[in-house]
Coordinates of C-alpha atoms and ligand atoms in Angstrom, one line a residue:
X14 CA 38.7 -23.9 11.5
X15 CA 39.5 -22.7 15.2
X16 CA 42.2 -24.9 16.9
X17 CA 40.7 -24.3 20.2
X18 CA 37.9 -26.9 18.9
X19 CA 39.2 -28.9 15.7
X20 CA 35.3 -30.3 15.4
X21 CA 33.9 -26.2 15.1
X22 CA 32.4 -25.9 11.6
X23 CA 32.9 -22.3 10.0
X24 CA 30.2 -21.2 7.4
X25 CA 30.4 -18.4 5.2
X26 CA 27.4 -16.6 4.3
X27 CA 26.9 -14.4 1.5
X28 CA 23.0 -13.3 1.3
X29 CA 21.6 -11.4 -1.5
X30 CA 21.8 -7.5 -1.1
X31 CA 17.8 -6.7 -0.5
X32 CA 16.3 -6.8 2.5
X33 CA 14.0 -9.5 1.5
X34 CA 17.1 -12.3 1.3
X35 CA 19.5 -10.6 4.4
X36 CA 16.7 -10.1 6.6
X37 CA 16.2 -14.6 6.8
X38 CA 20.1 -14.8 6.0
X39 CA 21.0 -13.3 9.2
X40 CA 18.6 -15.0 11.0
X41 CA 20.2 -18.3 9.7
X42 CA 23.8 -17.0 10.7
X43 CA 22.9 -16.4 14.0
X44 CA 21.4 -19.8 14.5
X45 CA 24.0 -21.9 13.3
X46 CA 26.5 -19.4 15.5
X47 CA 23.7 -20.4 18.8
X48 CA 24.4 -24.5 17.8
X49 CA 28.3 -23.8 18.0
X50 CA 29.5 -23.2 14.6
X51 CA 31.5 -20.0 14.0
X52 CA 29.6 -17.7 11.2
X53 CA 31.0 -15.4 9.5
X54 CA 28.8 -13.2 7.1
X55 CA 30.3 -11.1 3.9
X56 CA 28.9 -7.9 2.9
X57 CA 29.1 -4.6 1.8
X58 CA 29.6 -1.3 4.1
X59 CA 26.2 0.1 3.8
X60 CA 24.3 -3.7 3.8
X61 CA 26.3 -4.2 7.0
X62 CA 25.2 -1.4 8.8
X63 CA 21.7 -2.4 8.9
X64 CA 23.0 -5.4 11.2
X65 CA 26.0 -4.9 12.5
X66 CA 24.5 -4.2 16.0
X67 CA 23.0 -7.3 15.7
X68 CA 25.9 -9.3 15.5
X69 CA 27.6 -7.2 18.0
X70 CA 24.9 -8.1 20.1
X71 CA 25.7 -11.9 19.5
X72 CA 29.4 -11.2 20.0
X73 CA 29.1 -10.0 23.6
X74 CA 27.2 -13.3 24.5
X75 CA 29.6 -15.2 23.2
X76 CA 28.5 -16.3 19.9
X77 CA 31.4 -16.7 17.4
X78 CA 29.8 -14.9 14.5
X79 CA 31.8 -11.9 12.7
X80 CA 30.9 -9.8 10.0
X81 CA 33.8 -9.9 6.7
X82 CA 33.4 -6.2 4.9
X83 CA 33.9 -6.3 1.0
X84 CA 33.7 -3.1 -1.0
X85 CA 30.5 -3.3 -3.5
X86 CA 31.6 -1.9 -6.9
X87 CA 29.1 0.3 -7.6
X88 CA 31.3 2.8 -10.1
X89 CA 32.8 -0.1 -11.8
X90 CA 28.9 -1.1 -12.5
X91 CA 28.0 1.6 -13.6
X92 CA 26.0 2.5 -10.7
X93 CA 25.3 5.6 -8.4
X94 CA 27.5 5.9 -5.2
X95 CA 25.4 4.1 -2.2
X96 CA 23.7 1.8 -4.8
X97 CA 24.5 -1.5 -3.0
X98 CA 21.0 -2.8 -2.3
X99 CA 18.3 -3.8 -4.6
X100 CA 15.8 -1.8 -2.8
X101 CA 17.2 1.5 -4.1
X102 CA 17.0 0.1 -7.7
X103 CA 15.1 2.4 -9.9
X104 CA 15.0 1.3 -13.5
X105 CA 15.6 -1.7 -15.5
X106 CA 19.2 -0.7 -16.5
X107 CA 20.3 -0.7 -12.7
X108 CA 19.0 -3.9 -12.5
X109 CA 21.4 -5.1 -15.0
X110 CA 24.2 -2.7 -13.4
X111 CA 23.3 -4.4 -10.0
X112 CA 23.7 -8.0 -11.4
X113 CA 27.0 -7.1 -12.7
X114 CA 28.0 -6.2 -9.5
X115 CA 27.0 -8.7 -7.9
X116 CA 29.7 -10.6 -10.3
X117 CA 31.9 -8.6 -9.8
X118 CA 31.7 -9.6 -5.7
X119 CA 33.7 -13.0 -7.1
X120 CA 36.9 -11.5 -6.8
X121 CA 37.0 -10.4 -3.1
X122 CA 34.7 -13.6 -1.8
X123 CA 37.4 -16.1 -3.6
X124 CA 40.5 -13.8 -1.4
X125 CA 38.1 -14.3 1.2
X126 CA 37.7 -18.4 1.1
X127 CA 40.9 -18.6 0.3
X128 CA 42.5 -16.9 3.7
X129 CA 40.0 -18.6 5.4
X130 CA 39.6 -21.7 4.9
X131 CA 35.5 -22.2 5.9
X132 CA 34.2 -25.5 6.0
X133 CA 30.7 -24.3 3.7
X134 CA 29.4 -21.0 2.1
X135 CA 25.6 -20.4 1.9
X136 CA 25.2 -18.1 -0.7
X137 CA 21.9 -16.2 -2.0
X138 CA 20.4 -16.3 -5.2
X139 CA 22.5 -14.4 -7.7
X140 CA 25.6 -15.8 -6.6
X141 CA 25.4 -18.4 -9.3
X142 CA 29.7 -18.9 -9.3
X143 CA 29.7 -19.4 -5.6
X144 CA 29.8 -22.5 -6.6
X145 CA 33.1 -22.5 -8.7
X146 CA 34.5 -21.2 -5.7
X147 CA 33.5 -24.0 -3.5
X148 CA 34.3 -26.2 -6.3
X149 CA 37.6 -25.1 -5.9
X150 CA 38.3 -25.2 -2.5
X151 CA 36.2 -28.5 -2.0
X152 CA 33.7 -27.0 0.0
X153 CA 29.8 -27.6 -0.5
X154 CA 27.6 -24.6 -1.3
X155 CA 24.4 -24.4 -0.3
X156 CA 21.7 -22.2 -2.0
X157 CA 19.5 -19.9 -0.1
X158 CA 16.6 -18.6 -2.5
X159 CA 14.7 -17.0 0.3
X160 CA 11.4 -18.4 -0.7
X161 CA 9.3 -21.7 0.1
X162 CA 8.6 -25.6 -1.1
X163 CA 5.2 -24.3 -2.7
X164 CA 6.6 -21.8 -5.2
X165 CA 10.0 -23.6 -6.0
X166 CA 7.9 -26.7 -7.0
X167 CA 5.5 -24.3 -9.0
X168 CA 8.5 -22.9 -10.9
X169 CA 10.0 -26.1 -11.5
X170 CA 6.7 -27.2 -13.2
X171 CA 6.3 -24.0 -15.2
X172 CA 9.9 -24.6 -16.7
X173 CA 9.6 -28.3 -17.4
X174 CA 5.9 -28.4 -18.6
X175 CA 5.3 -24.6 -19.8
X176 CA 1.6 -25.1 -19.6
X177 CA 1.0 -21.4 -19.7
X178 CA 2.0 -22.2 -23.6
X179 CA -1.2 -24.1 -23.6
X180 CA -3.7 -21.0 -23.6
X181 CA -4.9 -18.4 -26.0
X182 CA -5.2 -15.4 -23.9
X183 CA -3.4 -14.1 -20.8
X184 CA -6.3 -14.1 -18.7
X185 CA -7.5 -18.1 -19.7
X186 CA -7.0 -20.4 -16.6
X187 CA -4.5 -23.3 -17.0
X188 CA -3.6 -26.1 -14.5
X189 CA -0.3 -26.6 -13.2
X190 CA 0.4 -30.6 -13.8
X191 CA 1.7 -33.0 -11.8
X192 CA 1.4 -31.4 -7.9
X193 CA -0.3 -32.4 -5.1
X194 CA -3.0 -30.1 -5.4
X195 CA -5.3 -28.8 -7.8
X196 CA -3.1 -25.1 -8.7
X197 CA -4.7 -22.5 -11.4
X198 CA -2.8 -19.6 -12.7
X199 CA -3.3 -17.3 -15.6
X200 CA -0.3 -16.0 -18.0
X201 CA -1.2 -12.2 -16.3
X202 CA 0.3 -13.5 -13.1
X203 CA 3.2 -14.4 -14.1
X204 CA 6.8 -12.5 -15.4
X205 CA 7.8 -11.8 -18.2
X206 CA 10.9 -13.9 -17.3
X207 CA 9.0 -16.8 -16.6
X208 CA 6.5 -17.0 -19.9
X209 CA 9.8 -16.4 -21.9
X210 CA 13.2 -17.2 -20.5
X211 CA 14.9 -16.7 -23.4
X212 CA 13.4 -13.3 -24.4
X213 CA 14.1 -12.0 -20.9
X214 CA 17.2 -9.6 -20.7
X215 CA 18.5 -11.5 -17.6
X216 CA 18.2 -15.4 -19.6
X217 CA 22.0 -15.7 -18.9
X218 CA 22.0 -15.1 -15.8
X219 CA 19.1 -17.1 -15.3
X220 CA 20.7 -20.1 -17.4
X221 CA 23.9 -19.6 -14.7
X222 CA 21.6 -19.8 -11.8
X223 CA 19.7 -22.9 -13.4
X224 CA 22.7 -24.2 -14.0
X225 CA 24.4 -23.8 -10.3
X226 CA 21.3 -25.7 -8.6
X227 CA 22.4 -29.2 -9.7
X228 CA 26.3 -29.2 -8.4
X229 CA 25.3 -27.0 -4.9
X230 CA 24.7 -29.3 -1.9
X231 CA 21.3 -28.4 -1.7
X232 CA 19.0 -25.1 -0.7
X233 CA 18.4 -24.1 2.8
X234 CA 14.3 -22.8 3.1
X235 CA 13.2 -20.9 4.8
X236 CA 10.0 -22.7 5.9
X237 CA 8.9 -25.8 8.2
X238 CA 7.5 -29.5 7.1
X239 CA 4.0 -29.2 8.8
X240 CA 3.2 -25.8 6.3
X241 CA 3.8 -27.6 3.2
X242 CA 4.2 -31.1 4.0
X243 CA 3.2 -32.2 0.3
X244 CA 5.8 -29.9 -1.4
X245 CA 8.4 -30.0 0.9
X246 CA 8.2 -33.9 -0.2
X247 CA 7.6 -33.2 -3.3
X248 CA 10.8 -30.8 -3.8
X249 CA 12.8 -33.7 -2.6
X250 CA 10.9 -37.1 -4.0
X251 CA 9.8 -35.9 -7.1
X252 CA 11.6 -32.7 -8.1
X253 CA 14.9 -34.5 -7.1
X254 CA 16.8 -31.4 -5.1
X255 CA 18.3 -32.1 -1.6
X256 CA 16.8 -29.0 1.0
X257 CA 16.5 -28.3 4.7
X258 CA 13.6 -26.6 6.0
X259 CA 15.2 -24.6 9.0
X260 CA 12.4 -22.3 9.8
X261 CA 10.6 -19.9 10.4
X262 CA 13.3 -18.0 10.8
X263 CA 12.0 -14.8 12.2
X264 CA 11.6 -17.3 15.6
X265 CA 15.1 -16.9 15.6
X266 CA 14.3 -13.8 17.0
X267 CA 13.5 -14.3 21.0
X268 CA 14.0 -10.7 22.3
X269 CA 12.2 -7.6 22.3
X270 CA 15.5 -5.9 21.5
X271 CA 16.6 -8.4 18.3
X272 CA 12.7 -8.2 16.9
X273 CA 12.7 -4.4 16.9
X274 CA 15.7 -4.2 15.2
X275 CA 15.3 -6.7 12.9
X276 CA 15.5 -5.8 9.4
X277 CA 17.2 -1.9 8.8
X278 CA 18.0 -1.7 12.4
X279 CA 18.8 1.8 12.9
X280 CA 15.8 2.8 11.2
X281 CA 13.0 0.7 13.6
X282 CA 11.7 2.0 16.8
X283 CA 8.9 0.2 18.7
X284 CA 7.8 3.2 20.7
X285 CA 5.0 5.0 19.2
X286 CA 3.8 1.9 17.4
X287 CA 3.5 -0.5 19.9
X288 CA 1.8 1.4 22.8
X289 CA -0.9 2.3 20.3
X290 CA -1.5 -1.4 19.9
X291 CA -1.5 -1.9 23.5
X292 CA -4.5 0.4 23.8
X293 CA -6.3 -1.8 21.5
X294 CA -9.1 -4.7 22.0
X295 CA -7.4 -8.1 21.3
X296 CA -7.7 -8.8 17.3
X297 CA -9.3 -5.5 16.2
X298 CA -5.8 -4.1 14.4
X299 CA -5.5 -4.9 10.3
X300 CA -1.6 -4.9 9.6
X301 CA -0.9 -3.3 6.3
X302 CA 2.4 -3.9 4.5
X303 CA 3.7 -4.4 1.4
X304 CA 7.4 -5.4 2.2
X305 CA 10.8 -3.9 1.6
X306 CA 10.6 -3.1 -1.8
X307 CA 6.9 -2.5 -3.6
X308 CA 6.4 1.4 -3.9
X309 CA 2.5 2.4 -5.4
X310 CA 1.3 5.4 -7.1
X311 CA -0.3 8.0 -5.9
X312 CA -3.9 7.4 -7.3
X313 CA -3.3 3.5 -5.5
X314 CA -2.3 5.2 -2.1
X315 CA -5.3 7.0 -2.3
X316 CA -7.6 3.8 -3.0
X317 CA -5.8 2.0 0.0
X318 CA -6.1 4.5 1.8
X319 CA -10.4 5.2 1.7
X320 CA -10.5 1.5 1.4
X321 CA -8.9 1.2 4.9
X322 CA -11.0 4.3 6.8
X323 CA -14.6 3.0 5.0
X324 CA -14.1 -0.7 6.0
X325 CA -14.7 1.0 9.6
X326 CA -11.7 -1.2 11.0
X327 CA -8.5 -0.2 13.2
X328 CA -5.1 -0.6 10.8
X329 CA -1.6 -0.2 11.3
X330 CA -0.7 0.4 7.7
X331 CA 3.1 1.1 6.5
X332 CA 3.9 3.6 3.6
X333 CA 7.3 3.6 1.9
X334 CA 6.8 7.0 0.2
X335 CA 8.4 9.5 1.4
X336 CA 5.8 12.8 2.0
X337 CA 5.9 14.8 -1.2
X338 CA 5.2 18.3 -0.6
X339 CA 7.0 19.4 2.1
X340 CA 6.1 17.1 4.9
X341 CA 2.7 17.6 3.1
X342 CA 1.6 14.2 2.4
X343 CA 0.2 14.3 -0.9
X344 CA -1.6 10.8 -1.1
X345 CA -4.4 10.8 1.7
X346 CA -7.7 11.8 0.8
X347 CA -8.7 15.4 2.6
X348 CA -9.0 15.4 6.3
X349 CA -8.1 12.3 6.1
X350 CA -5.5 12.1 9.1
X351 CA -8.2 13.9 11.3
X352 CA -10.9 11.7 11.1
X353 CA -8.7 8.5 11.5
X354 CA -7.2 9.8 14.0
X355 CA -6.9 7.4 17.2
X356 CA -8.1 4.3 14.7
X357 CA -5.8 4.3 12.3
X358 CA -1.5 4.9 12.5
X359 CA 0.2 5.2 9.3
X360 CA 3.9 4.3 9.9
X361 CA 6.4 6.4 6.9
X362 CA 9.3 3.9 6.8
X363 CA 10.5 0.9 8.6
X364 CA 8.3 -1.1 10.8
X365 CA 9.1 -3.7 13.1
X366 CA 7.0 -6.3 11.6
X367 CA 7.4 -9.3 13.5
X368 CA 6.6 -7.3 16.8
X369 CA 3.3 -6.0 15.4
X370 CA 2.1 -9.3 13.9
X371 CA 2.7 -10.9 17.2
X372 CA 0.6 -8.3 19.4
X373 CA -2.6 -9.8 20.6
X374 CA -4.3 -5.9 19.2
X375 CA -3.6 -7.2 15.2
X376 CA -5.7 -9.9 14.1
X377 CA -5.3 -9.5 10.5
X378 CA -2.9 -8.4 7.7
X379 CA -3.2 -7.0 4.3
X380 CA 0.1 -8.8 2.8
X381 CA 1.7 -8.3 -0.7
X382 CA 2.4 -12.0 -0.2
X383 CA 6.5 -11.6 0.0
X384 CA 7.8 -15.1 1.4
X385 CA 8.9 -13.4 4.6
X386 CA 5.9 -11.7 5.7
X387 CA 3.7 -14.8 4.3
X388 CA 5.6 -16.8 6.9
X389 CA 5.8 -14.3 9.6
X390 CA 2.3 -13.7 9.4
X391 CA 1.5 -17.9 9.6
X392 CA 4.2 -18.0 12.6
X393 CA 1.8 -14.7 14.4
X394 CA -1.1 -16.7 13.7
X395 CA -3.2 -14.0 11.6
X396 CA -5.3 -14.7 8.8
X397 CA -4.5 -12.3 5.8
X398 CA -5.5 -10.1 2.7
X399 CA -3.4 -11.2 -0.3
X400 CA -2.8 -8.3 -2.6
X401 CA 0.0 -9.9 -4.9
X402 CA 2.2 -7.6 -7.1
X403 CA 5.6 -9.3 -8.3
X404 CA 8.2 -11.7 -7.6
X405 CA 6.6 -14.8 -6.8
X406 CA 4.0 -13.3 -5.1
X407 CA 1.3 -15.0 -7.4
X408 CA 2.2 -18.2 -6.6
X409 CA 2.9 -17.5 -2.7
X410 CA -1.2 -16.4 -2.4
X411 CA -2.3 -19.4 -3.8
X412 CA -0.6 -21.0 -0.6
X413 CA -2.2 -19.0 1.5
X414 CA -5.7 -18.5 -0.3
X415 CA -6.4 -22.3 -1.5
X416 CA -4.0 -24.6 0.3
X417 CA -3.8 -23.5 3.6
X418 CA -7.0 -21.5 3.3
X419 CA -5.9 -18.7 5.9
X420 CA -6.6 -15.5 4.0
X421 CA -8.8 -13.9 1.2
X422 CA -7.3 -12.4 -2.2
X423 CA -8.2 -8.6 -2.9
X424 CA -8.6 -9.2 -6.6
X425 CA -4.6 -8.7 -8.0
X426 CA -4.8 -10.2 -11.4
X427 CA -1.5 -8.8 -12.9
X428 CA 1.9 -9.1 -12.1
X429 CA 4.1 -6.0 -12.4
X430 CA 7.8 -4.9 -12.1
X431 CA 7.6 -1.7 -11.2
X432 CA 4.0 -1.5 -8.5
X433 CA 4.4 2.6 -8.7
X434 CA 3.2 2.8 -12.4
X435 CA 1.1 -0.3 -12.3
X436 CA -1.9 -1.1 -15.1
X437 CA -4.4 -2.7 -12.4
X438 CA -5.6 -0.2 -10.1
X439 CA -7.4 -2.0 -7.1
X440 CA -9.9 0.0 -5.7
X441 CA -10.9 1.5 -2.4
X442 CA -14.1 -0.6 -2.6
X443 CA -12.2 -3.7 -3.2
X444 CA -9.9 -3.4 -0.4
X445 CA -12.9 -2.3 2.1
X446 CA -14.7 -5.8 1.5
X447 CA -11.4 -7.8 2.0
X448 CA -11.0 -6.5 4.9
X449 CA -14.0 -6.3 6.2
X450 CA -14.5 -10.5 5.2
X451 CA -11.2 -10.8 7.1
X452 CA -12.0 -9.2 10.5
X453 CA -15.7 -9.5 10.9
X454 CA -18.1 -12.5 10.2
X455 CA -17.5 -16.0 10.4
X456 CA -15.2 -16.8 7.5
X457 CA -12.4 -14.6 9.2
X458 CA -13.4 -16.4 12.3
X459 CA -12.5 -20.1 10.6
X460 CA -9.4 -18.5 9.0
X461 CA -8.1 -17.2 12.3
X462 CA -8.6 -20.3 14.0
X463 CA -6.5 -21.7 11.2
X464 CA -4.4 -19.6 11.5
X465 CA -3.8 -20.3 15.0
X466 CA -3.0 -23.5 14.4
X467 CA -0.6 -22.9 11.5
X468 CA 1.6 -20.2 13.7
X469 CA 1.5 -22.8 16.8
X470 CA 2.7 -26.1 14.5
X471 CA 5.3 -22.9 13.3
X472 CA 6.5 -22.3 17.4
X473 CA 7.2 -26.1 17.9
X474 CA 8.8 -26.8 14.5
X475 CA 11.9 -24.7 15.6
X476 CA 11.7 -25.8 19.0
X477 CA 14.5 -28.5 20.3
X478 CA 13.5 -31.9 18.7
X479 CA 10.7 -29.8 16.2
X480 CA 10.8 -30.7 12.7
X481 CA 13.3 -27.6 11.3
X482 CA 15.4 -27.9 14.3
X483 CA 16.1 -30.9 13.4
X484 CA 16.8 -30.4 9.8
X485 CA 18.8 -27.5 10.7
X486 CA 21.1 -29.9 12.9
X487 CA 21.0 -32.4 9.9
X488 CA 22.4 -29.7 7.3
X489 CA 25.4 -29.3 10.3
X490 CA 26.0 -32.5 10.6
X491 CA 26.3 -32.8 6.5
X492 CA 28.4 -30.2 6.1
X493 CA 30.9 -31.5 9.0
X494 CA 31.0 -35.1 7.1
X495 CA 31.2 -33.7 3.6
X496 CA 33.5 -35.6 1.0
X497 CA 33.9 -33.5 -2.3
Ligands
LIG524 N1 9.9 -5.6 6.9 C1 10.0 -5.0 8.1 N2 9.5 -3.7 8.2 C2 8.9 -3.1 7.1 C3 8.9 -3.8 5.8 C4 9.4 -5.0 5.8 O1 10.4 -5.6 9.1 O2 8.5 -2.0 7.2 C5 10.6 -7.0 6.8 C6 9.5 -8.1 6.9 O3 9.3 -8.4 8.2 C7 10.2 -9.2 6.0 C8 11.0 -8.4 5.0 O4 11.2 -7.1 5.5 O5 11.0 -10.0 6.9 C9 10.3 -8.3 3.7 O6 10.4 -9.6 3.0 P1 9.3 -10.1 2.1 O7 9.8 -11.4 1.5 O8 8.0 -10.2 2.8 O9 9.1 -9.1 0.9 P2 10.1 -8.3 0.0 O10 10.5 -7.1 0.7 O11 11.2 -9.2 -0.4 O12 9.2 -7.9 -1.2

């Protein structure tokens, strides 16, 4: 603790190497550093350098907020050199490299805790031993999962009830007992991992994680009361788990400068992107994006892609593969660049999401339903298209599509690890009459309006007095009076 101010709290954060859980962790950092605590966050090298500008950012204002470099073990794992993020993760053995990694980061965060001396650590969700560490130098840990009240309180039920052991075949509805609301799912939407822990090659780790939840402090989420008012009561009344909504996070984000960079900031730029959309009619854009990690074949590209130019609308659409053939890109239908050109922009890499979802131009967005972009699309106030593919994706468009009735699924029946060699092949047709339901006609209409409503309860929620900045305070004021 800093002796200039005996009262300063000093958290430790150690978030999750994928974009996905650093992108929100940072975000947290930074706010807790803005209400007067000193933050320090621990990563690796190459994670760091896709914020360290941030934070320097924050450093020249005066923020107390530092980052602590640890070296990520990739050899030792039994991974390539530069392996240190989950997004460059190409097969199921690296995932199972990567986890042991991710143990192996024990070592150097215990040195770390030790020197130091921080009053908390907020650790992401493979860091199941943080809290034997904290444990042991009587410090509460608090879990950050990077996802919302709505899917945490459908997991919980799918582990204590298993009603998807109830049906005959993987596409037979069952219900999910015992929520608020009325929830469906199908055995095809869910992983592997969650219709059979045991069977899955990461059950121990699993176990460990399961196993953490009940001697952390509680989880940090990600989200605000007024969205999920039901769960959020339900996580804490029911399910029995002590949790802070702090967000949405992204809000966290006031300037132009920190929302361009946000994310993989040396790789964002605003330029070419954003005065397109100012030469655009007020909601006439579709946003198209499937996060940091999903990757599709060819033969999807290709649907998305004449789905997108038939349903006659403007799009913004993001593509993470890289062009094949020489700069040639191998995906598009022929001609098809020429004839979109001036109505459609296809962005090859990393775009700065939260600045497009906010431009008046976009008034819709085709979402693979990642908690992040579900919640910075709510927060921009744009209805969406849920196309689900893994993670807890499934669950997160069941929010979206039944609860909070602010967007329309494509069809996604089938969860799948790895999105580039998929089974389910949505088609062009499919994607052309989502979209078109989204930004013309009267149902879009009622979902943007919403919408609307959803991203303004969002704005005030974080604002002094709101509803997550006042659990945020709450979790501060925890921490400072915690008694092991
Ligand atoms: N993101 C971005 N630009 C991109 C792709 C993703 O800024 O081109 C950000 C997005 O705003 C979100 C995060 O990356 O904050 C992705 O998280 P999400 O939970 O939506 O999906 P994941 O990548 O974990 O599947």
């Amino acid at each position: 603790m800093s002796t200039a101010n005996p009262h300063q709290l000093h958290v430790y954060f150690l978030p999750m190497m994928a974009p996905g859980h650093t992108i929100p962790m940072i975000d947290i950092a930074r706010q807790f550093a803005r209400n007067g605590a000193k933050a320090t966050i621990i990563s690796t090298p190459l994670n760091a350098s896709h914020f360290s500008q941030t934070i320097e950012r924050d450093r020249k204002i005066g923020l107390e907020i530092s980052i602590s470099l640890i070296e990520f073990p990739c050899q030792e794992a039994g991974l390539p050199e530069g392996c240190e993020n989950l997004s460059s993760i190409t097969t199921p053995e690296m995932v199972r490299n990567f986890c042991r990694a991710m143990d192996l980061l024990q070592e150097p965060v215990e040195k770390l805790l030790r020197e130091n001396h921080p009053d908390a650590i907020v650790a992401g969700l493979f860091f199941w031993w943080a809290n034997d560490l904290a444990q042991k130098f009587n410090i509460p840990r608090l879990q950050f999962y990077g996802t919302g009240f709505f899917p945490m309180c459908l997991y919980h039920t799918l582990k204590e009830h298993k009603p998807h052991e109830n049906v005959e075949s993987e596409c037979e509805e069952f219900v999910m007992p015992g929520l608020p609301d009325e929830v469906k799912l199908t055995r095809r939407q869910l992983s592997e991992e969650t219709k059979d822990e045991d069977k899955s090659p990461f059950a121990e780790i699993l176990r460990k994680i399961a196993a953490s939840q009940s001697t952390s402090l509680g989880i940090i989420v990600n989200s605000f009361y007024e969205l999920e008012p039901a769960y959020a009561r339900h996580y804490r009344e029911v399910i029995g788990r002590k949790a802070w909504h702090v967000g949405p996070v992204s809000l966290f984000n006031k300037s132009n400068v920190d929302k361009t960079h946000r994310g993989l900031e040396h790789l964002s730029s605003d330029d070419n992107c954003l005065s397109w959309l100012n030469s655009k009619k007020p909601n006439s854009v579709v946003y198209v994006c499937f996060g940091s990690m999903a990757t599709f074949s060819a033969a999807q590209l290709l649907e998305i892609a004449k789905g997108l130019e038939s349903s006659g609308q403007e799009f913004v659409w993001v593509v993470r593969e890289k062009a094949k053939d020489k700069g040639k890109v191998n995906w598009l239908p022929d001609g098809f660049e020429s004839r979109i050109q001036g109505r459609g922009l296809i962005i090859n890499g990393w775009a700065p999401q939260v600045l497009i979802l906010e431009h008046e131009a976009v008034g819709g967005f085709v979402t693979h339903c990642g908690w992040n972009s579900i919640l910075e699309g709510v927060t921009a106030g744009v209805p969406m298209v849920t196309w689900p593919l893994s993670a807890e994706q499934f669950l997160n468009e069941k929010l979206v599509t039944e609860i909070l009735k602010t967007g329309t699924p494509v069809g996604a029946q089938e969860w799948t690890r790895r999105t580039d060699d998929q089974k389910e092949t949505i088609t062009g047709d499919d994607i052309e009459k989502a979209v078109v339901k989204l930004m013309v006609g009267e149902e879009g209409e009622r979902m943007r309006i919403r919408a609307r409503e959803l991203g303004d309860m969002a704005k005030r929620a974080v604002e002094k007095g709101g509803s997550s900045d006042a659990d945020l305070k709450s979790l501060m004021e925890e921490i400072r009076n915690y008694h092991p």
